Short mmCIF file of C-alpha atoms in Angstrom, two decimals:
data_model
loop_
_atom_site.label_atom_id
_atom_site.label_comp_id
_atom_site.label_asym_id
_atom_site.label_seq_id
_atom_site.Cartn_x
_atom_site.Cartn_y
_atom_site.Cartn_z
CA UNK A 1 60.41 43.77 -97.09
CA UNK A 2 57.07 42.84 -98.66
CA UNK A 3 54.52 40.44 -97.39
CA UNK A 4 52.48 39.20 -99.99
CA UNK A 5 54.32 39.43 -103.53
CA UNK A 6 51.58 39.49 -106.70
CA UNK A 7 53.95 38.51 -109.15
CA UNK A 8 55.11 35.37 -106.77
CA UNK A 9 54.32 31.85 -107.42
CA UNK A 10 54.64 31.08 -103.58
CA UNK A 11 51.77 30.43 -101.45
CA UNK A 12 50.21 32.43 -98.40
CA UNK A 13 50.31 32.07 -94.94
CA UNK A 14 46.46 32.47 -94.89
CA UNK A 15 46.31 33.10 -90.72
CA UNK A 16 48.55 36.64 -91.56
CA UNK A 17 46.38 37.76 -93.46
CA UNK A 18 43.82 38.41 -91.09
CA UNK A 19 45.55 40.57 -88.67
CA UNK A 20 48.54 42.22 -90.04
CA UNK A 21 46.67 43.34 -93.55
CA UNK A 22 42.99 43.58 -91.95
CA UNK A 23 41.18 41.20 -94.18
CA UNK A 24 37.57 39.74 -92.84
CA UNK A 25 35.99 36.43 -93.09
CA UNK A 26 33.28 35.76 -94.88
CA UNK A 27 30.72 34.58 -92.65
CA UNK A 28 27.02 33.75 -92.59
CA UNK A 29 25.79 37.14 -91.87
CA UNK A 30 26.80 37.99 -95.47
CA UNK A 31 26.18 34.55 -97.34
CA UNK A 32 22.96 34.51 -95.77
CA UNK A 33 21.75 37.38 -97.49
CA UNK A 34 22.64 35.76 -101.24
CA UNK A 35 20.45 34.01 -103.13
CA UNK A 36 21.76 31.44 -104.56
CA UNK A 37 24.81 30.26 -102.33
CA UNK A 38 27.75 29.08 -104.74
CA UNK A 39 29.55 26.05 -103.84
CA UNK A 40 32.93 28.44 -104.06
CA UNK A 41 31.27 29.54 -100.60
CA UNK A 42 30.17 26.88 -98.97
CA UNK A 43 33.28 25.04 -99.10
CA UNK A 44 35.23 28.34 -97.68
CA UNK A 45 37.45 28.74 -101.35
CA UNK A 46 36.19 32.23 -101.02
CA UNK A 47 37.25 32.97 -97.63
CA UNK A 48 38.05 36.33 -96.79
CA UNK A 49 36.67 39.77 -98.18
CA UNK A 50 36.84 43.92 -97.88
CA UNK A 51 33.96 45.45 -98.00
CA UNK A 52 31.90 43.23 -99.67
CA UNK A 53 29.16 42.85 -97.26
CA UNK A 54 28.28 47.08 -98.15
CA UNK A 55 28.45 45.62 -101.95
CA UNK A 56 25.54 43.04 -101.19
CA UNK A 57 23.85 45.71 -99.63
CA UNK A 58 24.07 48.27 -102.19
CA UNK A 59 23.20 45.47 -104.95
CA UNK A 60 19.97 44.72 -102.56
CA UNK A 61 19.09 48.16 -102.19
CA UNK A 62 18.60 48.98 -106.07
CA UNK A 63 22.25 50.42 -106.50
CA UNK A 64 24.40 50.33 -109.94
CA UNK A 65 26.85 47.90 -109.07
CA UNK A 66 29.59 45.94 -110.86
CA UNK A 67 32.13 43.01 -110.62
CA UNK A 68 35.85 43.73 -112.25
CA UNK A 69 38.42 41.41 -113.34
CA UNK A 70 41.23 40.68 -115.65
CA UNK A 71 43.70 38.38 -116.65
CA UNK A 72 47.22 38.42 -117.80
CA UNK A 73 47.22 36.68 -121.58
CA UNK A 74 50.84 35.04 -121.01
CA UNK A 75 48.91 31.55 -121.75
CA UNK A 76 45.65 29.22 -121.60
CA UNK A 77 42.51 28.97 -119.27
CA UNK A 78 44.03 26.96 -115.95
CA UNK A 79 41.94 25.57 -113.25
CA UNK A 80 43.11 28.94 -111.43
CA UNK A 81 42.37 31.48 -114.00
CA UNK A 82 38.53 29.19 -114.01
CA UNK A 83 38.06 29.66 -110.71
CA UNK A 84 38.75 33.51 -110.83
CA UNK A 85 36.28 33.84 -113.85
CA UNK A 86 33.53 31.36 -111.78
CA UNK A 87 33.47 33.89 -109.31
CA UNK A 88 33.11 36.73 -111.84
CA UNK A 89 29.72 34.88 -113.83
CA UNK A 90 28.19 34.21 -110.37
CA UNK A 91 28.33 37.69 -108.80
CA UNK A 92 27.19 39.11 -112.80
CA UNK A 93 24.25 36.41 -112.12
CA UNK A 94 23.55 37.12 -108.48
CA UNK A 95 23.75 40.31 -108.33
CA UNK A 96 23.06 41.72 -111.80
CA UNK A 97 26.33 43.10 -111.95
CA UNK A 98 27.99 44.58 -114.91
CA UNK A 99 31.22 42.80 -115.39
CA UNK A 100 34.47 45.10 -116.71
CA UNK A 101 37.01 42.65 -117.76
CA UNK A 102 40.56 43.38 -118.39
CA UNK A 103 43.29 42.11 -121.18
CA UNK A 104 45.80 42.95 -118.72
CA UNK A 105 48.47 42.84 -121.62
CA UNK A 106 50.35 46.25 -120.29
CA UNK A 107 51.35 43.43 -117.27
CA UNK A 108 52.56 41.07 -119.72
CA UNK A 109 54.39 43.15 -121.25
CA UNK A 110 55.86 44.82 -117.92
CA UNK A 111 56.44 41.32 -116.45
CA UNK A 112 56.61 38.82 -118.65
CA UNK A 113 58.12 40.53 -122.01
CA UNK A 114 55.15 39.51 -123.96
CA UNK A 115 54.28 41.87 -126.97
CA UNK A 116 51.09 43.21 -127.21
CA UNK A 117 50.36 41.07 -130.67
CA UNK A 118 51.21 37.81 -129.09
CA UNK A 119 49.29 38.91 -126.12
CA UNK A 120 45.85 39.78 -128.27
CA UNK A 121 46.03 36.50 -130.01
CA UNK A 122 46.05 34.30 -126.04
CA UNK A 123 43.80 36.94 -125.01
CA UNK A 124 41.15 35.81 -128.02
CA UNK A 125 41.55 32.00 -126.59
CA UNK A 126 40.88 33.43 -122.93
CA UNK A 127 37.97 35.21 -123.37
CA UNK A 128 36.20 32.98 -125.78
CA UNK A 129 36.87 30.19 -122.42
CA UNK A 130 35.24 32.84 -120.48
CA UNK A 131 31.69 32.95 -122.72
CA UNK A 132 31.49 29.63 -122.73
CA UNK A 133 31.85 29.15 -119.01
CA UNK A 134 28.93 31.09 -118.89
CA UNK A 135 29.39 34.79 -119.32
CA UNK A 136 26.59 37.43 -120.48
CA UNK A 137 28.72 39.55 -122.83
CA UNK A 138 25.57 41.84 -122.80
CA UNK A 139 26.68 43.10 -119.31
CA UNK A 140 29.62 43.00 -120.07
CA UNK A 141 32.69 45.42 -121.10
CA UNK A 142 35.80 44.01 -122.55
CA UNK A 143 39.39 45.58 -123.12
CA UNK A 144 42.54 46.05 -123.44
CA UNK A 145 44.48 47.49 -121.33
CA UNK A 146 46.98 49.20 -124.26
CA UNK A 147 43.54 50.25 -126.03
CA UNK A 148 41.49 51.69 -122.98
CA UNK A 149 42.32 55.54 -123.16
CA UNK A 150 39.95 55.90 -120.27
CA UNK A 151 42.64 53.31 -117.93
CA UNK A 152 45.44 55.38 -119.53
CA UNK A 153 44.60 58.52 -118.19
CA UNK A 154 43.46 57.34 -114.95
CA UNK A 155 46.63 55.87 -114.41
CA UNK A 156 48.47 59.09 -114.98
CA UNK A 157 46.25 60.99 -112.86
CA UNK A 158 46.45 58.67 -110.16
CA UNK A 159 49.92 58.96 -110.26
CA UNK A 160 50.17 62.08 -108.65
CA UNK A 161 48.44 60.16 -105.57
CA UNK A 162 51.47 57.87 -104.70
CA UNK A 163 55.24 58.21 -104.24
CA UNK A 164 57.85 55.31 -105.21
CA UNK A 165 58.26 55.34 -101.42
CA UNK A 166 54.94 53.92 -100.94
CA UNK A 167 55.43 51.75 -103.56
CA UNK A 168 58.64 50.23 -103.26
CA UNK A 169 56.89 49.68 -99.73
CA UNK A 170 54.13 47.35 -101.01
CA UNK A 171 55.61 45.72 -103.91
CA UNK A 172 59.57 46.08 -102.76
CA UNK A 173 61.93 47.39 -105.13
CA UNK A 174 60.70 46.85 -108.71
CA UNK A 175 61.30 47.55 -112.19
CA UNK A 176 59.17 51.04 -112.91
CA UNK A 177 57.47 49.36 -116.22
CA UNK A 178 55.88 47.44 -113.06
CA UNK A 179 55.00 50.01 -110.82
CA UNK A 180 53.33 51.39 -113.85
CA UNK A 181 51.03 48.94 -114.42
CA UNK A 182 50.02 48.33 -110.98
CA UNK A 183 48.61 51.83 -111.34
CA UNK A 184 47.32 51.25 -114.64
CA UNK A 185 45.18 47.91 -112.50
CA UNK A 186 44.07 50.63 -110.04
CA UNK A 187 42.62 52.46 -113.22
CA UNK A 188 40.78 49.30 -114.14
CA UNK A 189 39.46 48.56 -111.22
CA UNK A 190 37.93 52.55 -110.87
CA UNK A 191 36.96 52.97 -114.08
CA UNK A 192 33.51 51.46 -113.41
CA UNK A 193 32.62 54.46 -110.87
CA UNK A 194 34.99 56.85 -112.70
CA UNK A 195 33.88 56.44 -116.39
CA UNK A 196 30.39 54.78 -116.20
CA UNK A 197 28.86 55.86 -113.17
CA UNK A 198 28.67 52.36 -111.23
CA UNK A 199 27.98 52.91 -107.48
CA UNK A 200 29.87 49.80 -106.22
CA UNK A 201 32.59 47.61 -107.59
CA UNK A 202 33.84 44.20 -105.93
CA UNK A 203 37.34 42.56 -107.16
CA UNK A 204 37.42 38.83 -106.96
CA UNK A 205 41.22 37.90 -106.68
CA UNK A 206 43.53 35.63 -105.21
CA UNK A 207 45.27 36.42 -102.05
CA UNK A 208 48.41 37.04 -103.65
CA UNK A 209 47.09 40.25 -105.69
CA UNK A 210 45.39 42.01 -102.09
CA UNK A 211 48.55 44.65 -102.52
CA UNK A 212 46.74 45.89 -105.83
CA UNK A 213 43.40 46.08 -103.69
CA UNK A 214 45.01 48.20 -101.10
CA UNK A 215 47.00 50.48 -103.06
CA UNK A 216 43.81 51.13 -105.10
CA UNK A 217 41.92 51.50 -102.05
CA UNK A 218 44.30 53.88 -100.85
CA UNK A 219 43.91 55.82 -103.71
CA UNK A 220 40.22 55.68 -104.05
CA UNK A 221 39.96 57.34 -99.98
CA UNK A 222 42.01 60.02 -101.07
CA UNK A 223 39.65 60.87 -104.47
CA UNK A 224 36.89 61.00 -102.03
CA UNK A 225 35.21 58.15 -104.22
CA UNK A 226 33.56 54.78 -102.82
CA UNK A 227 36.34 52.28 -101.99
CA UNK A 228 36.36 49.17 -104.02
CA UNK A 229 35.31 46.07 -102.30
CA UNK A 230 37.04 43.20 -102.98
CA UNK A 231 36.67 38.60 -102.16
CA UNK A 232 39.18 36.40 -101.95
CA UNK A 233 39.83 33.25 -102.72
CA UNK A 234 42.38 30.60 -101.51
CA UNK A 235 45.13 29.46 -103.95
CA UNK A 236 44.92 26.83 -106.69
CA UNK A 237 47.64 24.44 -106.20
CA UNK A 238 50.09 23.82 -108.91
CA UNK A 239 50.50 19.87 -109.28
CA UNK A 240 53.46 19.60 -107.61
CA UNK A 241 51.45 21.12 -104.64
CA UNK A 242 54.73 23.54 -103.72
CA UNK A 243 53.39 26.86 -105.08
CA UNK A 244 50.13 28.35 -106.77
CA UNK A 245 49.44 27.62 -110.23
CA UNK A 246 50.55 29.64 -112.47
CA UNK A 247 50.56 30.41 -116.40
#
């Protein structure tokens, strides 16, 4: 039985978290080492991270980092999907990180049935909110999923890393069109080091998608390659104020 469920609109149990799937706080021996503290900070929305105290390190120290996320073009910019990308323009800001963003429309088609068309035309709406929320497209590289050969192949050879067994035991039993693109996610996420030589990647996400970060993790120890380090931010209520927002 799973834990946390990424395609769920439920919300988290946030004092879990901390001991059964070994997240850390954010605290102020990390935010005292960034510039420019974002409010998404100070007011603990970003609350819990993996590794992201050796990113801010690396960043200080000279090192190619970058900052990866995606979204899933079933519909329109939400306060949710907002907060995700203000997290995203900060750390490109802060940190000079190059930002890899996802069209996760291999998702949308696994779980939501949306064809790739109808997913490129919401994707065009989404990423146009993006630049004007304040994104450098200069440092920036934007995809599709369906068009990235480079995610693809990763997938496949990432594949041979994982069994169903471990991953019917982090996402429960599943459709495989989904257990395919959770490792297609894992390619997106390690394509910066992979492909393009980055030395350090952070993943800002919601709780609710740490089993992608884990699973990827997972994989990354067993390449031998840096594991990705990831922040995490607490839920967006939907307006009933029962379950996350959602699309």
């Amino acid at each position: 039985m799973i834990d946390i469920d990424p395609w769920s609109n439920a919300l988290a149990d946030y004092g879990r978290l901390f001991s059964q799937f070994g997240m850390q706080e954010i605290d102020s021996a990390i935010t005292s080492k960034l510039r420019g503290k974002h409010r998404l900070f100070e007011r603990n929305i970003v609350f819990a991270h993996r590794d992201f105290d050796k990113f801010v390190d690396a960043a200080k120290n000279g090192r190619k980092v970058a900052v990866m996320s995606g979204i899933k073009p079933s519909n329109e910019f939400h306060l949710g999907s907002k907060l995700t990308a203000d997290e995203l323009i900060y750390y490109q800001k802060e940190f000079g990180a190059k930002v890899f963003y996802a069209i996760a429309d291999i998702e949308a088609y696994a779980d939501n049935g949306i064809s790739f068309e109808e997913s490129r035309k919401v994707a065009v709406s989404n990423v146009a909110d993006l630049l004007a929320l304040g994104l450098d497209e200069k440092n920036a590289c934007i995809y599709r999923q369906s068009k990235e050969m480079r995610v693809m192949n990763l997938a496949y050879i990432f594949s041979k890393k994982v069994t169903y067994n471990m991953l019917r035991a982090i996402y429960g039993e599943r459709d495989i069109s989904l257990y395919m693109s959770v490792l297609t996610q894992a390619g997106d996420i390690l394509m910066p080091q992979l492909e393009f030589g980055i030395d350090y990647t952070v993943v800002p996400v919601g709780v609710d998608q740490d089993p992608h970060i884990r699973l990827t993790r997972d994989i990354a120890a067993k390449l031998g390659i840096t594991l990705p380090a990831a922040t995490y931010h607490r839920f967006m209520k939907s307006l009933s104020g029962t379950e996350k927002m959602s699309k």
